[in-house]
Amino acid sequence: MENNEILKKKISEILKKDSDKFPFIAQLWEMEIYEKNLNHEKIEKDLNYGHFNTKSYKSTYFYKPISKIIDFSKLNE
Amino acid sequence: MNKTYFKLFANCIIVKGASRATICDLQRNKFQLIPLSLIDFFDDKNLIDLEKIKKQITEDSIHILNEYMDLLIENEFIFECNLKESKLFPSLSMDFDYPSTISNAIIDYDKNSNHNFQKIIDEYLIPTNCRHIQFRFYDGIELNYLNDIIKIVNESFIKSIEIIVKYNKTIPLERLKEWVSENKKIKSVTLHSYSKNQIVQEENFGFGIIVAVKQEINDESHCGIVHHNYFNVLIESFTESQNHNTCLNRKLSIDKNGNIKNCPSMSQSFGNIKDTTLEVALNHKEFKKYWNITKDQIEVCKDCEFRHICTDCRAYIEEPENQYSKPLKCGYNPYTNKWEEWSVNPLKQKAIKHYVMQDLVKK
């Protein structure tokens, strides 16, 4: 856990310095480090930060129907 | 002594229709039907002066007034305040914006399609910051194929996907449930052409829903259905509806032939993914043609009390030559407040023929 915090600080420094690659706000992004148990022997650390290019599984769904192809009037038949 | 008023909460918006109205509670995501006479109680600042109204109505009508007030109070649409306090509650901004050029996408696929999904996501969706995709497979496909697609999605910043796919008996439902549970970005899987209508797996925080439906969906002409189950009482869609089209605004679609469109059901294409870049398609002067057609501009819809919680359709309309005509597949009449089967309406038969939907409506 402590290592993760050190890691977060280091990454934050990188984001701060590399202003060409990341928006200025990057240094303030919230970070989430989680461990992926690939199999029983190998554990890989993965990082998500903010919402820029994030692959986070903390997902939200779209706010309205994307299409209206399911005919609800026929669901009770 | 301070006079007491009742003020409508800022998140509760009255939408007036031809013969009744709705109060849309954008915070609780629900709506309440109300009679038009109730709207007249509110002044232009959404205040009810109860004392004044009581003086204006006959004694016989007092019990109706009381019933109306009970309805408004019980549902927490209004609160008591004095005039000075009421000024502390400004109305809600109806501005809409969204942090992406394209907010949602539809990708259609059938047995003759040959899409490069990696290319579509990398070159057409990621650059526009699009994070929500619906995949519609008109024919059955293998789970391995779906798995290849989900791998691309999992490795991207796409947030949610919906899958509509023909039921394939080689994929046991139990295996499908496991697969959906493993892939957290799947909002829903709808199996069409199944033997019965069934909820296979309930939602888990809004994700991982699996439903099977009897409906056979063999092409995009099945889309565009207006039904109350599609109503959406959310601040995002409600505010979008004030200035934009609720279906087509910021939508990008790739049809089953790889054509880039605003909606797969529309005939106009802006190029093909094989030879047209995103930039060329998006910058086509007609790509955003329907984005700003609002429900307030559409015939009949503009008199409908559900107009700001309903999702429009411009692909199939009652009068194909009039882009402001009512959605063809809407069976609601805001003048009589009745829902009827749209496909048997004599006034729609000409349009049904125009879109060659005769076989579809027979089913």
Short mmCIF file of C-alpha atoms in Angstrom, two decimals:
data_model
loop_
_atom_site.label_atom_id
_atom_site.label_comp_id
_atom_site.label_asym_id
_atom_site.label_seq_id
_atom_site.Cartn_x
_atom_site.Cartn_y
_atom_site.Cartn_z
CA MET A 1 0.00 0.00 0.00
CA GLU A 2 2.80 2.38 0.96
CA ASN A 3 4.65 1.54 -2.24
CA ASN A 4 1.59 2.50 -4.21
CA GLU A 5 1.55 5.94 -2.59
CA ILE A 6 5.22 6.48 -3.47
CA LEU A 7 4.48 5.35 -7.00
CA LYS A 8 1.58 7.79 -7.25
CA LYS A 9 3.82 10.67 -6.16
CA LYS A 10 6.45 9.75 -8.74
CA ILE A 11 3.88 9.56 -11.51
CA SER A 12 2.43 12.87 -10.44
CA GLU A 13 5.90 14.43 -10.81
CA ILE A 14 6.20 13.00 -14.33
CA LEU A 15 2.80 14.39 -15.28
CA LYS A 16 3.81 17.79 -13.93
CA LYS A 17 7.08 17.90 -15.82
CA ASP A 18 5.85 16.52 -19.12
CA SER A 19 3.41 19.30 -19.94
CA ASP A 20 3.67 18.67 -23.68
CA LYS A 21 2.15 15.22 -23.36
CA PHE A 22 -0.46 15.85 -20.70
CA PRO A 23 -2.90 18.67 -19.97
CA PHE A 24 -1.80 21.09 -17.20
CA ILE A 25 -4.49 19.66 -14.94
CA ALA A 26 -2.83 16.22 -15.10
CA GLN A 27 -0.83 16.79 -11.92
CA LEU A 28 -4.12 16.99 -10.02
CA TRP A 29 -5.63 13.83 -11.43
CA GLU A 30 -6.85 11.23 -9.03
CA MET A 31 -4.95 7.99 -9.38
CA GLU A 32 -6.04 4.46 -8.86
CA ILE A 33 -3.51 1.65 -8.71
CA TYR A 34 -4.88 -1.83 -8.74
CA GLU A 35 -3.47 -5.29 -9.02
CA LYS A 36 -4.55 -7.64 -11.73
CA ASN A 37 -4.27 -11.27 -10.79
CA LEU A 38 -3.39 -12.66 -14.21
CA ASN A 39 -3.10 -16.16 -12.89
CA HIS A 40 -2.16 -17.61 -9.54
CA GLU A 41 1.53 -16.79 -9.85
CA LYS A 42 1.71 -13.53 -11.71
CA ILE A 43 0.35 -10.25 -10.41
CA GLU A 44 0.47 -7.15 -12.56
CA LYS A 45 -0.04 -3.60 -11.38
CA ASP A 46 -2.21 -1.36 -13.46
CA LEU A 47 -2.77 2.35 -13.20
CA ASN A 48 -5.77 4.52 -13.96
CA TYR A 49 -5.78 8.25 -13.54
CA GLY A 50 -8.42 10.90 -13.95
CA HIS A 51 -10.61 10.31 -16.94
CA PHE A 52 -8.09 10.99 -19.68
CA ASN A 53 -7.48 7.85 -21.69
CA THR A 54 -8.50 5.86 -18.66
CA LYS A 55 -9.14 2.15 -18.99
CA SER A 56 -10.81 2.09 -15.61
CA TYR A 57 -13.55 -0.39 -14.96
CA LYS A 58 -15.26 2.20 -12.81
CA SER A 59 -17.64 2.84 -15.64
CA THR A 60 -20.77 4.84 -16.21
CA TYR A 61 -23.30 4.17 -18.90
CA PHE A 62 -24.72 6.55 -21.45
CA TYR A 63 -27.48 8.86 -20.32
CA LYS A 64 -30.08 8.01 -22.97
CA PRO A 65 -31.07 5.16 -25.28
CA ILE A 66 -28.46 4.85 -28.05
CA SER A 67 -31.00 3.31 -30.40
CA LYS A 68 -34.63 2.26 -30.23
CA ILE A 69 -34.55 -1.07 -32.04
CA ILE A 70 -36.11 -3.25 -29.32
CA ASP A 71 -39.88 -3.21 -29.62
CA PHE A 72 -41.13 -3.00 -26.04
CA SER A 73 -44.74 -3.28 -27.15
CA LYS A 74 -44.06 -6.91 -28.13
CA LEU A 75 -42.39 -7.96 -24.89
CA ASN A 76 -45.65 -9.07 -23.29
CA GLU A 77 -46.65 -11.33 -26.16
CA MET B 1 -46.36 39.15 8.54
CA ASN B 2 -44.73 37.41 5.63
CA LYS B 3 -47.18 35.98 3.16
CA THR B 4 -46.69 32.29 2.33
CA TYR B 5 -46.21 31.04 -1.20
CA PHE B 6 -45.41 27.66 -2.69
CA LYS B 7 -42.52 27.48 -5.11
CA LEU B 8 -41.78 24.79 -7.67
CA PHE B 9 -38.39 23.20 -7.08
CA ALA B 10 -35.89 24.26 -9.76
CA ASN B 11 -35.29 20.63 -10.77
CA CYS B 12 -39.01 20.11 -11.42
CA ILE B 13 -39.93 21.40 -14.85
CA ILE B 14 -43.44 21.71 -16.23
CA VAL B 15 -43.81 20.60 -19.85
CA LYS B 16 -47.12 21.68 -21.29
CA GLY B 17 -48.84 19.50 -23.88
CA ALA B 18 -52.00 20.03 -25.92
CA SER B 19 -54.37 18.54 -23.38
CA ARG B 20 -52.30 17.77 -20.29
CA ALA B 21 -48.83 18.40 -18.92
CA THR B 22 -45.98 16.69 -17.12
CA ILE B 23 -43.83 17.77 -14.24
CA CYS B 24 -40.40 16.31 -14.95
CA ASP B 25 -38.38 15.81 -11.78
CA LEU B 26 -34.83 15.85 -13.10
CA GLN B 27 -33.36 14.97 -9.72
CA ARG B 28 -35.52 11.96 -8.96
CA ASN B 29 -35.71 10.93 -12.62
CA LYS B 30 -39.47 10.62 -12.72
CA PHE B 31 -42.39 12.45 -14.24
CA GLN B 32 -45.92 13.13 -13.09
CA LEU B 33 -48.86 13.76 -15.39
CA ILE B 34 -50.90 16.81 -14.37
CA PRO B 35 -53.98 18.54 -15.78
CA LEU B 36 -53.52 21.80 -17.64
CA SER B 37 -55.64 23.62 -15.06
CA LEU B 38 -52.96 22.98 -12.46
CA ILE B 39 -50.35 24.86 -14.49
CA ASP B 40 -52.44 28.02 -14.21
CA PHE B 41 -51.84 28.05 -10.47
CA PHE B 42 -48.21 28.92 -11.07
CA ASP B 43 -47.18 32.46 -11.97
CA ASP B 44 -44.26 33.29 -14.27
CA LYS B 45 -41.84 32.80 -11.35
CA ASN B 46 -43.23 29.33 -10.65
CA LEU B 47 -44.92 30.52 -7.45
CA ILE B 48 -48.37 29.54 -6.20
CA ASP B 49 -50.22 32.25 -4.28
CA LEU B 50 -52.73 30.02 -2.51
CA GLU B 51 -54.65 32.83 -0.83
CA LYS B 52 -55.18 34.60 -4.13
CA ILE B 53 -56.31 31.42 -5.89
CA LYS B 54 -58.77 30.57 -3.11
CA LYS B 55 -60.40 33.95 -3.60
CA GLN B 56 -60.74 33.37 -7.33
CA ILE B 57 -62.36 29.95 -7.30
CA THR B 58 -65.81 28.82 -6.22
CA GLU B 59 -66.35 26.90 -3.02
CA ASP B 60 -67.17 23.75 -4.98
CA SER B 61 -63.69 23.79 -6.48
CA ILE B 62 -61.84 24.03 -3.16
CA HIS B 63 -61.57 20.26 -2.78
CA ILE B 64 -60.00 20.04 -6.28
CA LEU B 65 -57.49 22.70 -5.32
CA ASN B 66 -56.69 20.77 -2.15
CA GLU B 67 -56.18 17.58 -4.15
CA TYR B 68 -53.82 19.39 -6.52
CA MET B 69 -51.85 20.86 -3.62
CA ASP B 70 -51.61 17.43 -1.95
CA LEU B 71 -50.25 15.96 -5.19
CA LEU B 72 -47.61 18.69 -5.47
CA ILE B 73 -46.59 18.49 -1.82
CA GLU B 74 -46.57 14.69 -1.55
CA ASN B 75 -44.32 14.39 -4.57
CA GLU B 76 -42.12 17.20 -3.25
CA PHE B 77 -42.53 19.27 -6.39
CA ILE B 78 -43.16 22.44 -4.34
CA PHE B 79 -42.01 23.93 -1.06
CA GLU B 80 -43.33 26.63 1.20
CA CYS B 81 -41.53 29.97 1.31
CA ASN B 82 -42.06 33.72 1.45
CA LEU B 83 -41.42 36.06 -1.44
CA LYS B 84 -37.95 37.03 -0.22
CA GLU B 85 -36.89 33.40 0.22
CA SER B 86 -38.26 32.43 -3.17
CA LYS B 87 -35.70 34.72 -4.82
CA LEU B 88 -32.91 32.61 -3.36
CA PHE B 89 -33.92 29.73 -5.65
CA PRO B 90 -33.09 30.66 -9.23
CA SER B 91 -34.32 28.54 -12.10
CA LEU B 92 -32.16 25.74 -13.43
CA SER B 93 -29.97 26.50 -16.43
CA MET B 94 -31.18 24.66 -19.51
CA ASP B 95 -27.77 24.90 -21.22
CA PHE B 96 -26.40 21.64 -22.57
CA ASP B 97 -22.86 20.69 -23.41
CA TYR B 98 -20.95 17.45 -23.59
CA PRO B 99 -17.18 16.95 -23.48
CA SER B 100 -16.88 15.19 -26.82
CA THR B 101 -17.50 15.74 -30.50
CA ILE B 102 -19.31 12.42 -30.71
CA SER B 103 -21.03 11.17 -27.55
CA ASN B 104 -22.39 7.84 -28.76
CA ALA B 105 -21.97 5.47 -31.67
CA ILE B 106 -23.82 2.62 -33.33
CA ILE B 107 -21.94 -0.08 -35.21
CA ASP B 108 -24.07 -2.44 -37.29
CA TYR B 109 -22.92 -5.83 -38.49
CA ASP B 110 -24.39 -8.71 -40.46
CA LYS B 111 -23.06 -11.89 -42.09
CA ASN B 112 -21.73 -9.92 -45.08
CA SER B 113 -19.93 -7.26 -43.02
CA ASN B 114 -16.19 -7.15 -42.74
CA HIS B 115 -15.48 -4.36 -40.24
CA ASN B 116 -12.11 -3.73 -38.76
CA PHE B 117 -13.27 -2.94 -35.22
CA GLN B 118 -9.80 -1.92 -34.05
CA LYS B 119 -9.66 0.67 -36.81
CA ILE B 120 -13.19 1.93 -36.12
CA ILE B 121 -12.46 2.44 -32.43
CA ASP B 122 -8.97 3.88 -32.90
CA GLU B 123 -9.63 6.12 -35.88
CA TYR B 124 -13.31 7.06 -35.64
CA LEU B 125 -14.33 6.91 -31.99
CA ILE B 126 -11.31 7.60 -29.78
CA PRO B 127 -10.37 10.87 -31.57
CA THR B 128 -13.89 12.19 -31.02
CA ASN B 129 -13.82 11.21 -27.33
CA CYS B 130 -16.77 8.89 -27.91
CA ARG B 131 -17.09 6.52 -24.96
CA HIS B 132 -20.38 4.73 -25.45
CA ILE B 133 -21.02 2.26 -28.26
CA GLN B 134 -23.89 0.05 -29.27
CA PHE B 135 -22.99 -2.97 -31.42
CA ARG B 136 -25.92 -4.49 -33.34
CA PHE B 137 -25.40 -7.90 -34.91
CA TYR B 138 -28.25 -8.92 -37.17
CA ASP B 139 -26.92 -12.45 -37.56
CA GLY B 140 -25.61 -14.91 -35.01
CA ILE B 141 -21.90 -14.77 -34.24
CA GLU B 142 -19.46 -16.78 -32.17
CA LEU B 143 -18.56 -15.78 -28.63
CA ASN B 144 -14.89 -15.75 -29.64
CA TYR B 145 -15.64 -13.03 -32.14
CA LEU B 146 -17.43 -10.96 -29.51
CA ASN B 147 -14.52 -11.59 -27.20
CA ASP B 148 -12.08 -10.13 -29.74
CA ILE B 149 -14.18 -6.97 -29.85
CA ILE B 150 -14.44 -6.69 -26.08
CA LYS B 151 -10.67 -7.00 -25.80
CA ILE B 152 -10.30 -3.90 -27.96
CA VAL B 153 -12.89 -2.11 -25.85
CA ASN B 154 -11.23 -3.14 -22.58
CA GLU B 155 -7.91 -1.77 -23.80
CA SER B 156 -9.44 1.56 -24.77
CA PHE B 157 -11.06 4.34 -22.79
CA ILE B 158 -14.51 3.34 -24.04
CA LYS B 159 -16.72 3.36 -20.95
CA SER B 160 -19.71 1.28 -21.87
CA ILE B 161 -20.96 -0.94 -24.63
CA GLU B 162 -24.33 -2.38 -25.44
CA ILE B 163 -24.59 -5.51 -27.57
CA ILE B 164 -27.65 -6.54 -29.53
CA VAL B 165 -27.02 -9.90 -31.15
CA LYS B 166 -29.02 -12.72 -32.68
CA TYR B 167 -29.36 -15.67 -30.34
CA ASN B 168 -26.83 -18.35 -31.20
CA LYS B 169 -27.59 -21.73 -29.69
CA THR B 170 -23.90 -22.65 -29.70
CA ILE B 171 -23.41 -20.12 -26.87
CA PRO B 172 -24.99 -21.55 -23.70
CA LEU B 173 -26.67 -18.86 -21.62
CA GLU B 174 -24.62 -19.86 -18.58
CA ARG B 175 -21.37 -19.28 -20.52
CA LEU B 176 -22.71 -15.94 -21.75
CA LYS B 177 -23.51 -14.88 -18.18
CA GLU B 178 -19.96 -15.72 -17.10
CA TRP B 179 -18.50 -13.82 -20.05
CA VAL B 180 -20.61 -10.73 -19.36
CA SER B 181 -19.65 -10.82 -15.68
CA GLU B 182 -15.97 -10.95 -16.64
CA ASN B 183 -16.25 -7.90 -18.87
CA LYS B 184 -17.31 -4.96 -16.77
CA LYS B 185 -17.80 -2.49 -19.60
CA ILE B 186 -20.75 -4.43 -21.00
CA LYS B 187 -23.86 -2.55 -20.03
CA SER B 188 -26.24 -4.96 -21.68
CA VAL B 189 -26.54 -7.89 -24.03
CA THR B 190 -29.84 -8.30 -25.83
CA LEU B 191 -30.37 -11.58 -27.63
CA HIS B 192 -32.90 -11.21 -30.39
CA SER B 193 -34.75 -13.96 -32.29
CA TYR B 194 -34.91 -16.04 -29.09
CA SER B 195 -37.73 -18.50 -28.38
CA LYS B 196 -39.29 -16.34 -25.65
CA ASN B 197 -38.94 -13.02 -23.87
CA GLN B 198 -36.76 -13.53 -20.82
CA ILE B 199 -34.54 -11.63 -18.41
CA VAL B 200 -31.45 -13.84 -18.37
CA GLN B 201 -29.40 -11.76 -15.94
CA GLU B 202 -30.42 -8.81 -13.80
CA GLU B 203 -28.41 -5.61 -13.76
CA ASN B 204 -25.50 -5.10 -11.41
CA PHE B 205 -25.19 -1.35 -10.74
CA GLY B 206 -26.64 -0.73 -14.19
CA PHE B 207 -24.23 -3.10 -15.96
CA GLY B 208 -24.21 -6.75 -17.03
CA ILE B 209 -27.86 -6.99 -18.00
CA ILE B 210 -28.76 -9.88 -20.32
CA VAL B 211 -32.19 -10.06 -21.86
CA ALA B 212 -33.56 -12.30 -24.58
CA VAL B 213 -36.41 -11.23 -26.83
CA LYS B 214 -38.55 -13.01 -29.38
CA GLN B 215 -38.36 -10.06 -31.76
CA GLU B 216 -36.44 -10.87 -34.93
CA ILE B 217 -34.16 -8.02 -35.90
CA ASN B 218 -32.64 -8.53 -39.31
CA ASP B 219 -31.75 -4.98 -40.30
CA GLU B 220 -31.73 -1.35 -39.25
CA SER B 221 -35.32 -0.77 -40.42
CA HIS B 222 -36.48 -2.17 -37.07
CA CYS B 223 -35.11 0.91 -35.30
CA GLY B 224 -36.89 4.17 -34.47
CA ILE B 225 -39.56 2.84 -32.12
CA VAL B 226 -41.10 5.42 -29.83
CA HIS B 227 -42.34 3.76 -26.65
CA HIS B 228 -42.77 5.01 -23.10
CA ASN B 229 -40.16 2.51 -21.90
CA TYR B 230 -37.59 4.61 -23.75
CA PHE B 231 -38.56 7.77 -21.81
CA ASN B 232 -35.64 9.24 -19.99
CA VAL B 233 -36.07 11.85 -17.23
CA LEU B 234 -32.49 12.99 -16.81
CA ILE B 235 -31.02 16.45 -16.72
CA GLU B 236 -28.60 15.55 -19.52
CA SER B 237 -31.24 14.41 -21.99
CA PHE B 238 -33.77 17.02 -20.88
CA THR B 239 -31.38 19.91 -21.44
CA GLU B 240 -30.10 18.39 -24.67
CA SER B 241 -33.69 18.25 -25.88
CA GLN B 242 -34.08 22.03 -25.50
CA ASN B 243 -31.59 22.78 -28.25
CA HIS B 244 -30.68 19.57 -30.02
CA ASN B 245 -32.10 16.42 -31.49
CA THR B 246 -32.36 13.81 -28.76
CA CYS B 247 -31.38 10.92 -31.01
CA LEU B 248 -29.00 12.29 -33.61
CA ASN B 249 -27.04 14.97 -31.79
CA ARG B 250 -23.38 13.91 -31.54
CA LYS B 251 -24.11 10.44 -32.89
CA LEU B 252 -21.89 8.59 -35.35
CA SER B 253 -22.81 5.32 -36.97
CA ILE B 254 -21.11 2.72 -39.08
CA ASP B 255 -23.70 0.73 -40.97
CA LYS B 256 -23.41 -2.96 -41.90
CA ASN B 257 -21.64 -2.04 -45.16
CA GLY B 258 -19.05 0.14 -43.45
CA ASN B 259 -20.71 3.39 -44.47
CA ILE B 260 -20.22 6.33 -42.14
CA LYS B 261 -23.56 7.86 -41.24
CA ASN B 262 -25.25 9.92 -38.59
CA CYS B 263 -27.76 7.07 -38.13
CA PRO B 264 -27.58 3.62 -39.77
CA SER B 265 -31.25 3.85 -40.78
CA MET B 266 -30.66 6.99 -42.83
CA SER B 267 -29.86 6.69 -46.50
CA GLN B 268 -27.28 9.47 -46.59
CA SER B 269 -23.71 8.23 -46.21
CA PHE B 270 -20.62 10.38 -45.71
CA GLY B 271 -18.13 7.85 -47.05
CA ASN B 272 -16.94 4.39 -46.16
CA ILE B 273 -14.47 3.39 -43.46
CA LYS B 274 -12.37 1.79 -46.22
CA ASP B 275 -11.59 5.09 -47.88
CA THR B 276 -12.94 8.03 -45.87
CA THR B 277 -11.32 9.59 -42.84
CA LEU B 278 -13.21 10.74 -39.77
CA GLU B 279 -12.28 14.33 -40.53
CA VAL B 280 -13.75 14.22 -44.03
CA ALA B 281 -17.00 12.62 -42.80
CA LEU B 282 -17.45 14.95 -39.84
CA ASN B 283 -16.70 18.04 -41.87
CA HIS B 284 -19.24 17.17 -44.53
CA LYS B 285 -21.72 20.04 -44.52
CA GLU B 286 -24.67 17.68 -44.10
CA PHE B 287 -23.29 15.42 -41.36
CA LYS B 288 -24.83 17.56 -38.62
CA LYS B 289 -27.98 18.40 -40.60
CA TYR B 290 -30.37 16.94 -38.01
CA TRP B 291 -28.40 17.65 -34.85
CA ASN B 292 -30.33 20.79 -33.96
CA ILE B 293 -33.86 19.76 -34.89
CA THR B 294 -35.64 19.91 -31.55
CA LYS B 295 -38.93 18.38 -30.46
CA ASP B 296 -40.33 21.92 -30.20
CA GLN B 297 -39.95 22.21 -33.98
CA ILE B 298 -41.47 18.84 -34.90
CA GLU B 299 -45.11 18.66 -35.88
CA VAL B 300 -47.34 16.98 -33.28
CA CYS B 301 -44.33 16.40 -30.99
CA LYS B 302 -44.32 20.12 -30.19
CA ASP B 303 -47.76 19.62 -28.59
CA CYS B 304 -46.73 16.50 -26.68
CA GLU B 305 -46.22 16.58 -22.91
CA PHE B 306 -43.50 13.91 -23.22
CA ARG B 307 -41.44 15.78 -25.80
CA HIS B 308 -38.43 16.48 -23.58
CA ILE B 309 -38.15 12.99 -22.12
CA CYS B 310 -38.66 11.16 -25.41
CA THR B 311 -35.94 10.19 -27.89
CA ASP B 312 -36.72 11.38 -31.39
CA CYS B 313 -36.32 9.60 -34.72
CA ARG B 314 -35.63 11.42 -37.97
CA ALA B 315 -34.86 8.33 -40.05
CA TYR B 316 -38.47 7.16 -40.28
CA ILE B 317 -41.02 9.94 -40.29
CA GLU B 318 -44.70 10.27 -41.19
CA GLU B 319 -44.02 12.50 -44.19
CA PRO B 320 -40.64 11.51 -45.65
CA GLU B 321 -40.43 14.78 -47.61
CA ASN B 322 -40.97 16.90 -44.49
CA GLN B 323 -38.02 16.67 -42.12
CA TYR B 324 -40.14 18.24 -39.36
CA SER B 325 -42.86 15.59 -39.40
CA LYS B 326 -43.66 13.25 -36.52
CA PRO B 327 -41.68 10.01 -36.02
CA LEU B 328 -43.37 7.26 -38.03
CA LYS B 329 -43.14 4.69 -35.24
CA CYS B 330 -44.80 6.81 -32.58
CA GLY B 331 -48.34 5.71 -31.74
CA TYR B 332 -49.03 8.43 -29.18
CA ASN B 333 -51.60 11.12 -29.86
CA PRO B 334 -51.09 14.14 -27.57
CA TYR B 335 -54.52 15.52 -28.49
CA THR B 336 -56.42 12.44 -27.24
CA ASN B 337 -53.72 11.17 -24.81
CA LYS B 338 -54.00 7.70 -26.29
CA TRP B 339 -51.30 5.23 -27.32
CA GLU B 340 -52.25 3.21 -30.37
CA GLU B 341 -50.41 0.73 -32.57
CA TRP B 342 -48.60 2.95 -35.08
CA SER B 343 -48.36 0.37 -37.86
CA VAL B 344 -52.14 0.14 -38.40
CA ASN B 345 -52.75 3.89 -38.51
CA PRO B 346 -54.18 4.62 -42.00
CA LEU B 347 -52.32 7.96 -42.11
CA LYS B 348 -48.98 6.16 -41.82
CA GLN B 349 -49.48 3.59 -44.58
CA LYS B 350 -47.99 5.81 -47.29
CA ALA B 351 -44.79 6.28 -45.30
CA ILE B 352 -44.64 2.55 -44.43
CA LYS B 353 -44.72 1.84 -48.16
CA HIS B 354 -42.11 4.53 -48.83
CA TYR B 355 -39.68 2.90 -46.38
CA VAL B 356 -40.60 -0.59 -47.69
CA MET B 357 -41.66 -1.73 -44.23
CA GLN B 358 -44.75 -3.71 -45.24
CA ASP B 359 -43.19 -7.02 -44.21
CA LEU B 360 -41.82 -5.62 -40.98
CA VAL B 361 -45.19 -4.33 -39.76
CA LYS B 362 -46.91 -7.65 -40.54
CA LYS B 363 -44.78 -9.44 -37.92
#
